[in-house]
PDB file of C-alpha atoms in Angstrom:
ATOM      1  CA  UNK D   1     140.024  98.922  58.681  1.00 68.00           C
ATOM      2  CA  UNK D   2     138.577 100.002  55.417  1.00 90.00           C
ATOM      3  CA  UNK D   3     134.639  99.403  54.433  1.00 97.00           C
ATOM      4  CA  UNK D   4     135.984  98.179  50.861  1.00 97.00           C
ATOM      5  CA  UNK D   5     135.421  94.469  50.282  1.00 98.00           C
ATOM      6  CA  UNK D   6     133.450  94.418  53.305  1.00 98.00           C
ATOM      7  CA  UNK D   7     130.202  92.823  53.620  1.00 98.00           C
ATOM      8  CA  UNK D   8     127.616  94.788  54.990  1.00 98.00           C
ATOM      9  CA  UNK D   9     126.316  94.537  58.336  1.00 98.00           C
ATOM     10  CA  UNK D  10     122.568  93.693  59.224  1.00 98.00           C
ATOM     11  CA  UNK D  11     119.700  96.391  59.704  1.00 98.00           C
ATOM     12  CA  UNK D  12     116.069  96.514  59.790  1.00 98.00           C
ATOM     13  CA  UNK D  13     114.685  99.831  58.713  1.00 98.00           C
ATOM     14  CA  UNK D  14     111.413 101.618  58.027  1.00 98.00           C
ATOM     15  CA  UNK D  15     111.133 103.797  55.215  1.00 98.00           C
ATOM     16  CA  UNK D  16     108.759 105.901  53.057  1.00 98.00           C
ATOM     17  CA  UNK D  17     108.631 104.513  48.888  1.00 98.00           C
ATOM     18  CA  UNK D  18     106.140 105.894  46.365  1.00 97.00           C
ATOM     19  CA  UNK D  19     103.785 106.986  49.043  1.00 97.00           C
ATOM     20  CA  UNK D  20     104.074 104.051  51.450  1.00 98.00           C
ATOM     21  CA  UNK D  21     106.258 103.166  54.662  1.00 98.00           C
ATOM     22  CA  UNK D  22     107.608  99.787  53.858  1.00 98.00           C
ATOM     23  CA  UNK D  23     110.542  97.738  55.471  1.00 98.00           C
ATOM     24  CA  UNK D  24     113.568  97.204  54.538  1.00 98.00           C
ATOM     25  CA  UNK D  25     117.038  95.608  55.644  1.00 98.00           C
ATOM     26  CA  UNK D  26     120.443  94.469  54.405  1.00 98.00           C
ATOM     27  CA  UNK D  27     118.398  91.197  52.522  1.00 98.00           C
ATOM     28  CA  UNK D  28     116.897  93.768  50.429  1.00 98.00           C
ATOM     29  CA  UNK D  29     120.007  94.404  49.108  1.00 98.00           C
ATOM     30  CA  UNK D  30     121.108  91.115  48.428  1.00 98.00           C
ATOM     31  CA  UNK D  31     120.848  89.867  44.908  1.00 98.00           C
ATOM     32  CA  UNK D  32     121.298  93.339  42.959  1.00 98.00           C
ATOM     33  CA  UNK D  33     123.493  96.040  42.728  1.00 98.00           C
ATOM     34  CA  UNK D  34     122.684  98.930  45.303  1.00 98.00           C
ATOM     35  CA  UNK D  35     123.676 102.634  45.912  1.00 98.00           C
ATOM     36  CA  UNK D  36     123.862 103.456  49.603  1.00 98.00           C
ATOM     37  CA  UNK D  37     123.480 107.526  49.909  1.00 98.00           C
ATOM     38  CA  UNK D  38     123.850 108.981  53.663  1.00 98.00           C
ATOM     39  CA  UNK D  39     122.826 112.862  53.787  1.00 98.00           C
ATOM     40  CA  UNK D  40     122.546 114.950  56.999  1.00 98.00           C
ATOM     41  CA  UNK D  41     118.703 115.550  57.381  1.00 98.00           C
ATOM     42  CA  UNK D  42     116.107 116.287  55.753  1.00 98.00           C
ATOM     43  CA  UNK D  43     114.472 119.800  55.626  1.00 97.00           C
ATOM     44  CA  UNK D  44     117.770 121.531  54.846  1.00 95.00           C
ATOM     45  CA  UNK D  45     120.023 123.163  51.987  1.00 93.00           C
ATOM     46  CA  UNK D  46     122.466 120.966  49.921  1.00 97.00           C
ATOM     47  CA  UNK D  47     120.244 117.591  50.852  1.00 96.00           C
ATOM     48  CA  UNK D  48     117.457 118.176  48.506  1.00 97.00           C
ATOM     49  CA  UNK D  49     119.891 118.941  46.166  1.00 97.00           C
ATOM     50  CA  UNK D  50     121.695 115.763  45.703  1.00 98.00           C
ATOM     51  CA  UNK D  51     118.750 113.866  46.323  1.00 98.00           C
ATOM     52  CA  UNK D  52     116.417 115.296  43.403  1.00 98.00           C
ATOM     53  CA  UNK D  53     119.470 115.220  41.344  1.00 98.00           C
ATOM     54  CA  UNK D  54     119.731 111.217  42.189  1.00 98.00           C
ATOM     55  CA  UNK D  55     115.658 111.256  41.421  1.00 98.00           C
ATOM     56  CA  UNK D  56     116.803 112.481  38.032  1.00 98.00           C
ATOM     57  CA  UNK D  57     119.247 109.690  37.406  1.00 97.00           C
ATOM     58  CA  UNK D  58     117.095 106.779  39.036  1.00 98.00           C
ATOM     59  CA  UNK D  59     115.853 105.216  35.445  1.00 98.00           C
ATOM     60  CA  UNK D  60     119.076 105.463  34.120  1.00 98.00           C
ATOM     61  CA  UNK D  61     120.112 103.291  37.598  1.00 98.00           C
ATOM     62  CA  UNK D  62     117.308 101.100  37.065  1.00 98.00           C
ATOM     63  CA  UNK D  63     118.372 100.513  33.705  1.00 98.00           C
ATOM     64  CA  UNK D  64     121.363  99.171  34.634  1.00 98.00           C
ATOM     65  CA  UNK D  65     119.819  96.925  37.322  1.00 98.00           C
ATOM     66  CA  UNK D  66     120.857  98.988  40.692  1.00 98.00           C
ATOM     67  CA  UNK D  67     118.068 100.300  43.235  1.00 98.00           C
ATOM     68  CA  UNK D  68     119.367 103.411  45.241  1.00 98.00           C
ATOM     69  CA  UNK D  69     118.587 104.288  48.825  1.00 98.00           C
ATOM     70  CA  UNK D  70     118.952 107.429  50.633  1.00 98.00           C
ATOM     71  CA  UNK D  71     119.382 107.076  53.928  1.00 98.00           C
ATOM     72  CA  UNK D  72     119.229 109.886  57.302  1.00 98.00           C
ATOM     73  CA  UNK D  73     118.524 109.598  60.527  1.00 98.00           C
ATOM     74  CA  UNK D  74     115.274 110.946  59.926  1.00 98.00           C
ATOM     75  CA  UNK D  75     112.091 109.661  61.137  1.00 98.00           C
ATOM     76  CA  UNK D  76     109.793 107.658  58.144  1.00 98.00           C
ATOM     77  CA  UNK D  77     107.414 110.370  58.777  1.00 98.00           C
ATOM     78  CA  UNK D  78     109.921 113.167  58.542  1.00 98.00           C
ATOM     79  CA  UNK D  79     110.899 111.321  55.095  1.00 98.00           C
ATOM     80  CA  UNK D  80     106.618 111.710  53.850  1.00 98.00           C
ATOM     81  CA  UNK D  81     106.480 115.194  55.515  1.00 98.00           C
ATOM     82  CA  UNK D  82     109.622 116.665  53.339  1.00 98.00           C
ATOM     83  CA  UNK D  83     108.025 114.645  50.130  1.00 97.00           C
ATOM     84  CA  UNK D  84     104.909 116.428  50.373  1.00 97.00           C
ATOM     85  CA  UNK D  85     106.257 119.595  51.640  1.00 97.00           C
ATOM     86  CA  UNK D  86     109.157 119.690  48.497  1.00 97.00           C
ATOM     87  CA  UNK D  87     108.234 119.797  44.937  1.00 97.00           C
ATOM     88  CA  UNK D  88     112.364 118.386  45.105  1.00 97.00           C
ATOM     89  CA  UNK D  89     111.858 115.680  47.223  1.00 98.00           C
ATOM     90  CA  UNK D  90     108.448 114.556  45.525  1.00 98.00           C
ATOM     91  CA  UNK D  91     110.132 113.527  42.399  1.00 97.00           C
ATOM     92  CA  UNK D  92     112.201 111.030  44.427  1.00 98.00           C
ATOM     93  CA  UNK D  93     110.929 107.268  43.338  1.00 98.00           C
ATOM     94  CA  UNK D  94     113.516 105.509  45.479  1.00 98.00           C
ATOM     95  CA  UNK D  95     113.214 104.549  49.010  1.00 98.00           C
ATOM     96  CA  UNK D  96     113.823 106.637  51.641  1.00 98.00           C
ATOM     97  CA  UNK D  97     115.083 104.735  54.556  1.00 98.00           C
ATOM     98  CA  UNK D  98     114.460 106.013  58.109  1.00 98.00           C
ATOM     99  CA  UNK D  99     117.468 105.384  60.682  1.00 98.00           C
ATOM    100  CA  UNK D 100     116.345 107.283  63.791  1.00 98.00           C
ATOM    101  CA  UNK D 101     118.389 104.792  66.384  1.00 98.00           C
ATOM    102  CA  UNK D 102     121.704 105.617  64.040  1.00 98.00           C
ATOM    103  CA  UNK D 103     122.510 101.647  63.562  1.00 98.00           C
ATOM    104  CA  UNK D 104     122.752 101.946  59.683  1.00 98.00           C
ATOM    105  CA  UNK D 105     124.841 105.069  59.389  1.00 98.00           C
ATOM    106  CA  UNK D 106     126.988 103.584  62.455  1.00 98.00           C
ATOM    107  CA  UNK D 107     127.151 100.476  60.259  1.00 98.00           C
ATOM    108  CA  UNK D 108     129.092 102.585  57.504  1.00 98.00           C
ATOM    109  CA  UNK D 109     131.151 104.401  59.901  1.00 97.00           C
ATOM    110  CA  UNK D 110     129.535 108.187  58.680  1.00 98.00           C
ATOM    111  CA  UNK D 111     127.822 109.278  61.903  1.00 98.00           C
ATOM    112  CA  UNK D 112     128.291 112.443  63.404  1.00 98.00           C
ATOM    113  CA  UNK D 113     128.153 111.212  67.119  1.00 98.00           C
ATOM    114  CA  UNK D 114     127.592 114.608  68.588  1.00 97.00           C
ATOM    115  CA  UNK D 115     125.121 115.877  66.031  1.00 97.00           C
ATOM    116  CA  UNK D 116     123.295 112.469  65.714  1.00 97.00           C
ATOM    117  CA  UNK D 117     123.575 113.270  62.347  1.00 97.00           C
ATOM    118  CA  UNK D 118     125.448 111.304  59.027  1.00 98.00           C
ATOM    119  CA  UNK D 119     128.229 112.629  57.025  1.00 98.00           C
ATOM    120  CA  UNK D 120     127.384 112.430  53.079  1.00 98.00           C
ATOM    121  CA  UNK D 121     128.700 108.922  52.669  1.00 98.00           C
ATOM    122  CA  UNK D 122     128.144 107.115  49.278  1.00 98.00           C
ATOM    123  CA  UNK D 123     128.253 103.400  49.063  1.00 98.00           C
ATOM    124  CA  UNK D 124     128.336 100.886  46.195  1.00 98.00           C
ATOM    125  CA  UNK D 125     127.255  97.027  46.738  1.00 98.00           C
ATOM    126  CA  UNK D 126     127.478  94.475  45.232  1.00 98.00           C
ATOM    127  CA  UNK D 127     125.004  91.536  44.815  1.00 98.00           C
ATOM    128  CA  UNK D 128     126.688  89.811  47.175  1.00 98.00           C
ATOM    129  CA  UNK D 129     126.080  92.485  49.878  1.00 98.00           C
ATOM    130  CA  UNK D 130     129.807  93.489  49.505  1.00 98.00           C
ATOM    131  CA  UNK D 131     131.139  97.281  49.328  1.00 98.00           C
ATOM    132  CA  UNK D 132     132.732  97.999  46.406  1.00 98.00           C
ATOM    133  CA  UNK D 133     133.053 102.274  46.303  1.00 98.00           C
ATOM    134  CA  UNK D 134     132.842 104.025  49.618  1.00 98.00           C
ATOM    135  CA  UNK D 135     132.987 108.127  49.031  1.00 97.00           C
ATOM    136  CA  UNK D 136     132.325 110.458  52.598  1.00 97.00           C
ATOM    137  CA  UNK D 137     131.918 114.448  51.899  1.00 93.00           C
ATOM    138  CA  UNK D 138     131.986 116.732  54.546  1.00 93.00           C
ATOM    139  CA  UNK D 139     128.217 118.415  55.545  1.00 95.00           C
ATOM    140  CA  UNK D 140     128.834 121.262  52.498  1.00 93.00           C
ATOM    141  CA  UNK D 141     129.809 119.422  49.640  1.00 95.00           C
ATOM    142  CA  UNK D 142     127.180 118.356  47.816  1.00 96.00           C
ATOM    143  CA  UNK D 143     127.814 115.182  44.956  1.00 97.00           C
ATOM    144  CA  UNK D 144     127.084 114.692  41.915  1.00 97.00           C
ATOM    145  CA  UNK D 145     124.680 111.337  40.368  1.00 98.00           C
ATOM    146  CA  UNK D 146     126.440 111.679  37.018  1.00 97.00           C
ATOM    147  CA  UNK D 147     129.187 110.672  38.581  1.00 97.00           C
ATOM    148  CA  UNK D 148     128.670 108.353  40.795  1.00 98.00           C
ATOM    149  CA  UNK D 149     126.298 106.198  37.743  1.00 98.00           C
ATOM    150  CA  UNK D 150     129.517 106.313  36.115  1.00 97.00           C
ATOM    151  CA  UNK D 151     131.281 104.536  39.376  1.00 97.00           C
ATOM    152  CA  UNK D 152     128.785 102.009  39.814  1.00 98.00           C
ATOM    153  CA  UNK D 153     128.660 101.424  35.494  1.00 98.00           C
ATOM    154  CA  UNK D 154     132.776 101.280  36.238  1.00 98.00           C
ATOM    155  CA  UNK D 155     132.597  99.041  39.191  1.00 98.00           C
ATOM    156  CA  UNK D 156     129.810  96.574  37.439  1.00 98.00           C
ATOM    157  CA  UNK D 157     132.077  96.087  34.132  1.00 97.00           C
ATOM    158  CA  UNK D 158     135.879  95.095  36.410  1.00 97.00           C
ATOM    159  CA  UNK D 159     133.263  92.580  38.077  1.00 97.00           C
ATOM    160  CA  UNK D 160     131.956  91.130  34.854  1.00 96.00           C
ATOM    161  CA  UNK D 161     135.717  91.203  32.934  1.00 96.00           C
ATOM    162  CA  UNK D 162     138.250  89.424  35.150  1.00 95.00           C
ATOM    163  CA  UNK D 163     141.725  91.022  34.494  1.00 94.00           C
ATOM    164  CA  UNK D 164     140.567  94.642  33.247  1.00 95.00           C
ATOM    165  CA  UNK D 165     140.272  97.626  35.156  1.00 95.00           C
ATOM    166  CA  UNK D 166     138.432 101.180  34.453  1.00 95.00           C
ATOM    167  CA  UNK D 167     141.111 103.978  34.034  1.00 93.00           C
ATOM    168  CA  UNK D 168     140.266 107.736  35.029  1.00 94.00           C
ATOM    169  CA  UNK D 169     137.041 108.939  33.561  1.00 93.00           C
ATOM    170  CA  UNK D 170     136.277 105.398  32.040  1.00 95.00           C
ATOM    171  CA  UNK D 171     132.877 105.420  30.466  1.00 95.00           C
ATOM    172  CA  UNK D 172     131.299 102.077  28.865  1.00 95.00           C
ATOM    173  CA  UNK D 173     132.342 101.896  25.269  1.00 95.00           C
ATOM    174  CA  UNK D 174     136.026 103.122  26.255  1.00 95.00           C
ATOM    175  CA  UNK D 175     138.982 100.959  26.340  1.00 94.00           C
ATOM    176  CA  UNK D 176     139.723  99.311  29.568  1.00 93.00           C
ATOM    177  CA  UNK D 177     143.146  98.528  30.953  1.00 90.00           C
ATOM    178  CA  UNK D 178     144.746  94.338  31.615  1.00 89.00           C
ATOM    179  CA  UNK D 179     147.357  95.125  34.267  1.00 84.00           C
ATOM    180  CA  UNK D 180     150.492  93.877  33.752  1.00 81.00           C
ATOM    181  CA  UNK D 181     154.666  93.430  33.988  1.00 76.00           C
ATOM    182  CA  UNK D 182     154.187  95.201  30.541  1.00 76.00           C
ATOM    183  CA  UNK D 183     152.302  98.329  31.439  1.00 74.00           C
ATOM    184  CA  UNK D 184     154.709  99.113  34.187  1.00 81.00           C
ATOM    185  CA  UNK D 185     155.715 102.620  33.556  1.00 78.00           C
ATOM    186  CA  UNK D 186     153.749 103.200  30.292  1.00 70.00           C
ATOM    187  CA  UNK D 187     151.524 104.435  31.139  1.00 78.00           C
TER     188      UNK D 187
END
């Protein structure tokens, strides 16, 4: 069964946020659009890569109303550790959400049983706590947050316009498509 149009399951987390350990569980993502990112571990290669590169985007995100969380089965204090150990990882502003008992990345189907580790999974939710864009990379392909910001700018606009739909490398601004007996095979 697919994770699209699901709602998400319940968790309680810790996590580290602008130099803090804080809680936080599916309620926090209630309400607002969210970004879900799963990565392997910290303290290793292509992670740090994706995840300063989200850093980069996260005003743009917040702009637009979505908080992102990156998620591993890390410890919290693994997740302050590699923030004061990587000039990468320090730029992060997002929370970093601990899941050392695996119950969160089981939740979105992306662990790695025998490594206790999580695929690089990518989830989009909506307000309601319903998945709307589920993406899962193997361990050495790293993503991209130009990309997905365009997903979740894509997937916000079909929810606010009944009837329309983003085409391929729809950005905001660009016409939109109203599916219909007439497009059939016209496009």
């Amino acid at each position: 069964m697919s994770i699209i149009n699901s709602k998400i399951k319940p968790f309680n987390a810790q996590a580290f946020h602008q130099g803090k350990f804080v809680s936080v569980s599916d309620q926090d993502l209630i309400g607002k659009w969210s970004v879900v990112v799963f990565y392997p571990a910290d303290f290793t290669f292509v992670c740090p890569t994706e995840l300063g590169d989200l850093a980069d985007f996260y005003p743009q995100f917040q702009e637009i109303g979505v908080e992102v969380y990156s998620v591993s089965t890390d410890t919290h204090f693994t997740h302050k550790a590699w923030h004061d150990a990587s000039e990468t990882i320090k730029k992060i502003n997002y929370p970093m959400v601990a899941d050392p008992t695996g119950t969160i990345t089981r939740n979105f189907d992306v662990m790695i049983e025998e490594e206790g580790l999580a695929l690089r999974g990518t989830f989009v939710i909506n307000p309601e706590g319903v998945v709307k864009v589920a993406e899962i990379h193997d361990l050495g392909i790293g993503r991209s947050a130009s990309e997905l910001f365009r997903k979740v700018q894509a997937a916000q606009y079909v929810a606010n316009h009944d009837g329309e739909v983003c085409p391929a490398k729809w950005t905001p601004g660009e016409k939109t498509l109203a599916p219909s007996l007439d497009l059939v095979g016209k496009i």
